[in-house]
Structure formats: C-alpha cells, structure tokens
Coordinates of C-alpha atoms in Angstrom, one line a residue:
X1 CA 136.3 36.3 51.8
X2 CA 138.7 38.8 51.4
X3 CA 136.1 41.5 49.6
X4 CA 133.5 40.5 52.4
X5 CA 136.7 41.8 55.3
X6 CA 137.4 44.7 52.8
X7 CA 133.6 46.0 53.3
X8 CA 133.1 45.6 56.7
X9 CA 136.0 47.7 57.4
X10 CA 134.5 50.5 55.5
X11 CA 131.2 49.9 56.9
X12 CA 133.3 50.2 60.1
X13 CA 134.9 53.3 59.2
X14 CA 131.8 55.3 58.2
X15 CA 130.4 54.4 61.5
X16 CA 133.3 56.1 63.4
X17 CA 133.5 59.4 60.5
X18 CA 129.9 59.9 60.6
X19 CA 128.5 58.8 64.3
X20 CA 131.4 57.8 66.4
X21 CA 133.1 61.7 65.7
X22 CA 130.2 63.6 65.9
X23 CA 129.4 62.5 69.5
X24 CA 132.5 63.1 70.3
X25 CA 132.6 67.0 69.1
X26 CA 128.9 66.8 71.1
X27 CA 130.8 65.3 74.3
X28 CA 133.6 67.9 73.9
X29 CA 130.9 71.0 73.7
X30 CA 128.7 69.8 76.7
X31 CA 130.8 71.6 79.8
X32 CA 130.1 74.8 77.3
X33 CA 126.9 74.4 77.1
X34 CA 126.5 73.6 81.0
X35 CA 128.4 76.5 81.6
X36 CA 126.4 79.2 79.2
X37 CA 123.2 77.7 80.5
X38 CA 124.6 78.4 84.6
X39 CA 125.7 81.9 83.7
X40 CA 122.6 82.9 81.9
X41 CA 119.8 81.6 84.7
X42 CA 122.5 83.3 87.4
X43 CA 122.2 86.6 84.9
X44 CA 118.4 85.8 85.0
X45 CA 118.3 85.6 89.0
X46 CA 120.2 88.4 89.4
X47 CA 118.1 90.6 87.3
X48 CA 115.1 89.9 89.3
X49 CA 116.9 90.5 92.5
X50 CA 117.4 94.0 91.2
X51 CA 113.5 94.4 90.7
X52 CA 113.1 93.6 94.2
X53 CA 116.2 95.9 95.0
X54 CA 114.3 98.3 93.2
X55 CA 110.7 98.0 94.8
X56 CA 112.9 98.7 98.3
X57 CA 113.9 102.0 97.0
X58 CA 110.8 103.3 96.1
X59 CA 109.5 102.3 99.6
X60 CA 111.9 103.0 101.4
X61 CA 112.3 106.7 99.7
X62 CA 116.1 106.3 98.3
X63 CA 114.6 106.6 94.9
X64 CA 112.0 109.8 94.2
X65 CA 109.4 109.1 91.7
X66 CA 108.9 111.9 89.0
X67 CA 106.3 111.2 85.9
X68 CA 108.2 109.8 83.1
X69 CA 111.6 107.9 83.4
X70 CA 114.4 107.9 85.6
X71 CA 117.4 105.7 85.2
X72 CA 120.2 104.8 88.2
X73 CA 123.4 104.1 87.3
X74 CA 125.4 101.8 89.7
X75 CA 129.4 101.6 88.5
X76 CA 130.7 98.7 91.0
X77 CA 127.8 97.2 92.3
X78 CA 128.5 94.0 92.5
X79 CA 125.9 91.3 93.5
X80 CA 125.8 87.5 93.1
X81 CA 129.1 87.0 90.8
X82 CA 127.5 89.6 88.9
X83 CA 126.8 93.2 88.9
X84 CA 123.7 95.8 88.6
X85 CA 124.3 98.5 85.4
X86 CA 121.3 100.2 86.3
X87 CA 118.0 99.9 87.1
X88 CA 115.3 102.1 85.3
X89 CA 112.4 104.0 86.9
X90 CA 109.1 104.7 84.4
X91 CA 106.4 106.9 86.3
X92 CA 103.0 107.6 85.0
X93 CA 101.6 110.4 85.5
X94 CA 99.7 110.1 89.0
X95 CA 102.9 107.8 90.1
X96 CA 100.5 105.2 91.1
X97 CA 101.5 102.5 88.2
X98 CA 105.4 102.1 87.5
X99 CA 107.2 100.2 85.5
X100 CA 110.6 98.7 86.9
X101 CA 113.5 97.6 84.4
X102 CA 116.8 96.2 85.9
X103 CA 120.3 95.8 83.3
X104 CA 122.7 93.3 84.7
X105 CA 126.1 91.6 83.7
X106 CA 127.2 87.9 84.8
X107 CA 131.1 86.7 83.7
X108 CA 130.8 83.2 82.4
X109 CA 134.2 82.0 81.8
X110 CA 135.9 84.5 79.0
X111 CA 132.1 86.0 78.1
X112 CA 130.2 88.7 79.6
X113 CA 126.7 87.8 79.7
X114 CA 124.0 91.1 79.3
X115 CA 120.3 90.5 80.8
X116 CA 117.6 92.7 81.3
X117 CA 114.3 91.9 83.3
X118 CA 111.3 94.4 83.7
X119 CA 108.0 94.2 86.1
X120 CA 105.2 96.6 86.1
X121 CA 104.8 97.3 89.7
X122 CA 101.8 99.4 91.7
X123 CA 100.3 101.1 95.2
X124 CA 97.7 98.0 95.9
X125 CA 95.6 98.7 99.3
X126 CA 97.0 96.0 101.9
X127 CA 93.3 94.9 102.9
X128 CA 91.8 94.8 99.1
X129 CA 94.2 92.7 96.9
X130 CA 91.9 90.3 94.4
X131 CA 89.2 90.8 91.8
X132 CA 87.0 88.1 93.5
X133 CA 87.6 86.7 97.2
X134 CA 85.3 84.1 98.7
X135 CA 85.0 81.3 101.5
X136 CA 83.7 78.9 98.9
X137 CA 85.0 77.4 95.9
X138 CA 84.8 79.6 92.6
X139 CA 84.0 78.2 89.4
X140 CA 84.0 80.4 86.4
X141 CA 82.6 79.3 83.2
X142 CA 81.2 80.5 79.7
X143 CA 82.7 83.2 77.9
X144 CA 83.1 85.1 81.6
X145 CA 86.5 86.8 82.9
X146 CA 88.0 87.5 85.6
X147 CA 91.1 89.9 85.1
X148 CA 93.2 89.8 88.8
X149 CA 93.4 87.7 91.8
X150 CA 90.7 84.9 92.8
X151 CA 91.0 83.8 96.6
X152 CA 88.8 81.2 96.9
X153 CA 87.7 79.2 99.9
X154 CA 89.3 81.5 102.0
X155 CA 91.8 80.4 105.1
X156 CA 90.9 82.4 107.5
X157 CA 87.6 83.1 106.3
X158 CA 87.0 86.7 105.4
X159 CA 86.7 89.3 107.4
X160 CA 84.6 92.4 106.7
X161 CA 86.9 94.5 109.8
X162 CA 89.5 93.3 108.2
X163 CA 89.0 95.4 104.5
X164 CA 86.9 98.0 106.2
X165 CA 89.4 98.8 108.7
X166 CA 87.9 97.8 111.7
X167 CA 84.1 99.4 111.3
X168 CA 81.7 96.5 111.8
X169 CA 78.7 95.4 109.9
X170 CA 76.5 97.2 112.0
X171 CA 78.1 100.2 112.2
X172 CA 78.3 100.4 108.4
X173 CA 74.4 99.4 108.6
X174 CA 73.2 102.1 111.5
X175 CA 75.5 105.1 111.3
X176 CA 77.3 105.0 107.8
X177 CA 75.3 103.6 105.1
X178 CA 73.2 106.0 102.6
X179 CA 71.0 103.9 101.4
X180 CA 69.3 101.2 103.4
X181 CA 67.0 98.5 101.5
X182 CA 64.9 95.6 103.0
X183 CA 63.6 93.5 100.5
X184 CA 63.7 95.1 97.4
X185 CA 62.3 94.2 94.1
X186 CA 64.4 93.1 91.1
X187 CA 66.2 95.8 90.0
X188 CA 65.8 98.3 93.0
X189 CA 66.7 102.0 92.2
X190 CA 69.3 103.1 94.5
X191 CA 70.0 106.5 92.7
X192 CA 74.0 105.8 91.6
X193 CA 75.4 106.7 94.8
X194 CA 78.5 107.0 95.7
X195 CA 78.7 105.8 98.8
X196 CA 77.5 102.9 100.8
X197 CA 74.0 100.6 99.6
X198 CA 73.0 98.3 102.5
X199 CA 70.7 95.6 101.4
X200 CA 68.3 93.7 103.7
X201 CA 67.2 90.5 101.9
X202 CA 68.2 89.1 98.3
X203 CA 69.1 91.1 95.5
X204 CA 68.2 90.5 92.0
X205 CA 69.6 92.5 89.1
X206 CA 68.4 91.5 85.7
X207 CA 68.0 95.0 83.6
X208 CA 71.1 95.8 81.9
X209 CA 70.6 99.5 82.4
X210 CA 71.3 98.6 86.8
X211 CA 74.7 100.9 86.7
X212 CA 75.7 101.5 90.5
X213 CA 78.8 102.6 92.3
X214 CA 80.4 102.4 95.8
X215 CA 80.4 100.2 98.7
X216 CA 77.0 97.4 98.4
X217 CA 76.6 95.3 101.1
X218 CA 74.0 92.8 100.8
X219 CA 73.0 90.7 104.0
X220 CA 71.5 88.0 101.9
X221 CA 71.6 86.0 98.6
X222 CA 72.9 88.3 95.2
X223 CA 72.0 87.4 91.6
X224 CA 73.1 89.1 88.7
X225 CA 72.2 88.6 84.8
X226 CA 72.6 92.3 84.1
X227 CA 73.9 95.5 85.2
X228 CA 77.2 97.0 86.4
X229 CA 79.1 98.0 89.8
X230 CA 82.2 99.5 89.9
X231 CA 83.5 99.5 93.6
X232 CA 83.6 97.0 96.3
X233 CA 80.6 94.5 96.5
X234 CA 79.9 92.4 99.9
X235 CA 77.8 89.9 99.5
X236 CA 76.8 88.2 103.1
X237 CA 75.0 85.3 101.4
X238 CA 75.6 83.5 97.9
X239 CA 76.1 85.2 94.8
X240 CA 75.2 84.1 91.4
X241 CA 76.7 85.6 87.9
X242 CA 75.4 85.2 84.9
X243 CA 74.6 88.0 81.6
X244 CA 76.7 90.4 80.0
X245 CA 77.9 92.3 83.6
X246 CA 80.4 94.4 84.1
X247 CA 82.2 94.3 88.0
X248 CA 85.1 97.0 88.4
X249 CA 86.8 96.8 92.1
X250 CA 86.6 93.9 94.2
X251 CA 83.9 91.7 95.2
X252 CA 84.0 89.3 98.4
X253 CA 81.6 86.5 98.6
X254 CA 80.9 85.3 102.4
X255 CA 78.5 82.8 101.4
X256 CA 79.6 79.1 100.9
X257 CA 81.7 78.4 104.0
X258 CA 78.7 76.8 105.9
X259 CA 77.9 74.6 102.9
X260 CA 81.1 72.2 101.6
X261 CA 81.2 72.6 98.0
X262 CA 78.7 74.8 97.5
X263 CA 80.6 76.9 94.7
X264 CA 80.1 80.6 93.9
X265 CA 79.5 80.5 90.2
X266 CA 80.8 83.2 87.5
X267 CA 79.2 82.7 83.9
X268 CA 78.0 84.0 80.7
X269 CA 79.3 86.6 79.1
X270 CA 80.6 88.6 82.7
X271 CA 83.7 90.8 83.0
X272 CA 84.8 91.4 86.7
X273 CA 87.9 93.6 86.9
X274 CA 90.5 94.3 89.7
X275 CA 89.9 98.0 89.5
X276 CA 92.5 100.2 91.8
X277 CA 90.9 103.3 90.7
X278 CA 87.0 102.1 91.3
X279 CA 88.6 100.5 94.8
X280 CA 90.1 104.2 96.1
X281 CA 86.8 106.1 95.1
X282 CA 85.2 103.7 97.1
X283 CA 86.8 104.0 100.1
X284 CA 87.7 108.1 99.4
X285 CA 83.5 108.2 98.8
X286 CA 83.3 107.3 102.6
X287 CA 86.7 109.0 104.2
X288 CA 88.0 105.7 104.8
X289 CA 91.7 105.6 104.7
X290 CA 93.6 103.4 103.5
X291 CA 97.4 101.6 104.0
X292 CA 99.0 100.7 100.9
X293 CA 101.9 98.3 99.8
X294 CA 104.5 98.2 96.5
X295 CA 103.2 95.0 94.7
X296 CA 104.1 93.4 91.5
X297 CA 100.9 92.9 89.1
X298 CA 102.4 91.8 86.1
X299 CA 104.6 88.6 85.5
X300 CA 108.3 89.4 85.1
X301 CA 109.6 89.9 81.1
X302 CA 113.0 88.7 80.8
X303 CA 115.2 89.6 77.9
X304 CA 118.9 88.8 76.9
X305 CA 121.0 91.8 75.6

C-alpha cells in the first residue's frame, strides 16, 4: 500500500513539472503576446493610412512628381499612437505609374515596433476602370485570362455617355466614326484604324491575323475565335470569346441585361488586358478628353522592419 501512495505521488508530481508549469509560463506570456499582436496590426493600419496620406499629396500637389525616387521625411508626425518616418515617392519615367512606400513606428509597451507598407498606385480615367464590364453575368473558363477589373451585371446598367463623355451612339455613328460597316463578312477588313469602327450587324472574327485598334462599336452580336484589339470594344449585343485572342483596353458588353442569366462567356486560350496605354490612344485617336483619378492597382505589400 504504501509503494502504490509512493507512486502516485510521483505520477502526481510529473503532472505538475511537465503540464501543470508549462501552462502556467503559457498563461503568464499571453498579455505579451495580446499586446505585440495589438501594436503590430495598429503599426500595420497606420502604415496604410500613410499610403492614403500619400495618394492626397500627389493629388492635391503638396508632393511634385520627378522620374525616379523621392523620399519625405516627417520628424514629429504623429498619427494613431504612432508616427509617419517617411513616406517614399518612386516615379517612372512618364509619371503615369508610381509606386508609394510609407515607414512607420508604433510604441508597444517598452518596444518600438518598425513597419513598412508599399502600393503601386496610377492615373486611371474615371469613366474606363475594368478590363471587362457587362450587364450580364461573366463566366470565364479554359485556360482564358482576364488581368484587371470584371464588373459584371452591371447596377446601373452601362452607359455608353457615360465612358464617352456625353457623345451618343448616334453621334459616334453619323458624325465621328471612320469606318461604318453593315453586315460584314467574317473577318471584315477595316484597314487598322485608329480611330472609331462602327459595325451594323454581327461580327465574326475567326483569322488570327484580324489585328485592329481604336474605338469598335458593334450594334449587334460579336464572336471572336481569333484576332486582336487593343482599345475600347462596345459590343451593343452579346459577345462570345473563344481562340488564342488577345484584348488590350477595355471591353463593355451591353448584351445580357434583357435576358436573366444569359452569361457573357470568356474561353479558350484568351488574354484580355486592362491596358491604360491602349485606353488613352483610344480616346487621344478621337480628341476625346479625358478626367483622371489617383487609384491603387496593386494589393498592398506589408513588411515588418
């Protein structure tokens, strides 16, 4: 009896050295770890805030871009029980793209906590903001890509005044467009102009070798399995995607919003590309000017220092 007590009073023991103690260190280090994990999301928030503080310069003018890099330093600015170091400026060379990179400091009890948060940042045109837009639903599928914004089903439905800053369909039809097409063939030449391609009827592109540019309007259905645009693409009707294409610029898709569920479809082996430069030699092509915003096109990279 007295061997049996003798164990179980060890056996009790190593419960308490090996289980009962190590919880307790665990208990004793949790307001720590509360605490590290608090300072460093408040470092976190604070560094994006200095993005955004950032993007207001530029707009606003306090900050002239130059090509290359340009770092403000801010001794005591102090911001949400934190402060901003600096935020860096990193131009290219038409000052259209720029990268933003904001260094902060957060005190967490005794400790200083460093972060660092970057966002690439551009001049996006305030009516033209997504690679494909549509008042249907958009379903891609294949080995197809879409690189930018989808807006699908659309709310309020599209409006073609609205991107072409108040000139109507028919004005773009009677008095602006260069080429005009009724009906044409698959494939219809349409002599790579740079400017605007009004098409009357469906259009069917299925030679790879189809390479146009500008502002094409079609006022009816659009299929594509082949060829290449690089511009903005209205398509009045449904449009249909499918073959190694290439789309740079924006395409809007008015089709779909009469008929529930009636999806526009993106397949094969299709790349469509939000394309600034292929969206301002669109609308330069026709003297069209256009209002421009500060927007943030990449997600937010986030580093601790």
């Amino acid at each position: 009896m007295g061997k049996l007590l003798i164990i179980a009073i060890l056996i009790i023991g190593s419960l308490f050295v090996f289980i009962i103690l190590p919880l307790q260190n665990k208990t004793d280090q949790v307001p720590e770890l509360v605490s590290s994990n608090l300072g460093e999301l408040r470092a976190k928030e604070l560094s994006h805030e200095a993005l955004i503080y950032g993007m207001r310069n530029i707009e606003n003018g306090t900050v002239t871009l130059i090509p290359g890099t340009d770092t403000k330093t801010y001794p005591n600015f102090n911001v949400l029980e934190g402060a901003i170091d600096s935020i860096q400026y990193k131009a290219n060379a038409t000052i259209d793209t720029i990268e933003i990179i904001s260094y902060v400091s957060c005190q967490d009890c005794n400790d200083t906590i460093n972060h660092k948060s970057s966002a690439l940042v551009a001049w996006v045109p305030k009516n033209v903001q997504a690679a494909i837009s549509a008042n249907s639903s958009i379903e891609v599928t294949g080995s197809a890509t879409v690189i930018g914004n989808i807006i699908q089903n659309s709310d309020p439905p599209l409006s073609f005044e609205e991107v072409f800053n108040g000139i109507t369909k028919e004005q773009m039809e009677t008095t602006m467009a260069d080429i005009v097409l009724t009906n044409p063939g698959n494939n219809p030449p349409c002599l790579d102009s740079l400017g605007i391609i009004w098409i009357n009827g469906n259009l069917k592109v299925t030679n790879d070798g189809w390479d146009e540019s500008g502002i094409l309007v079609v006022n009816g259905d659009a299929t594509f399995q082949g060829g290449s645009f690089s511009g903005i693409m209205w398509i009045i009707g449904d449009l249909y995607i499918n073959g190694n294409n290439g789309f740079e610029g924006a395409i809007y898709v008015e089709g779909g919003i009469d008929i529930e569920g009636d999806p526009l479809i993106v397949s094969g082996n299709s790349e469509t590309i939000f394309d600034l430069g292929a969206i301002k030699a669109a609308f330069a092509a026709i003297g069209l000017g256009i209002d421009y915003e500060l927007k943030i096109v990449s997600l937010f990279e986030d580093y601790d220092l």
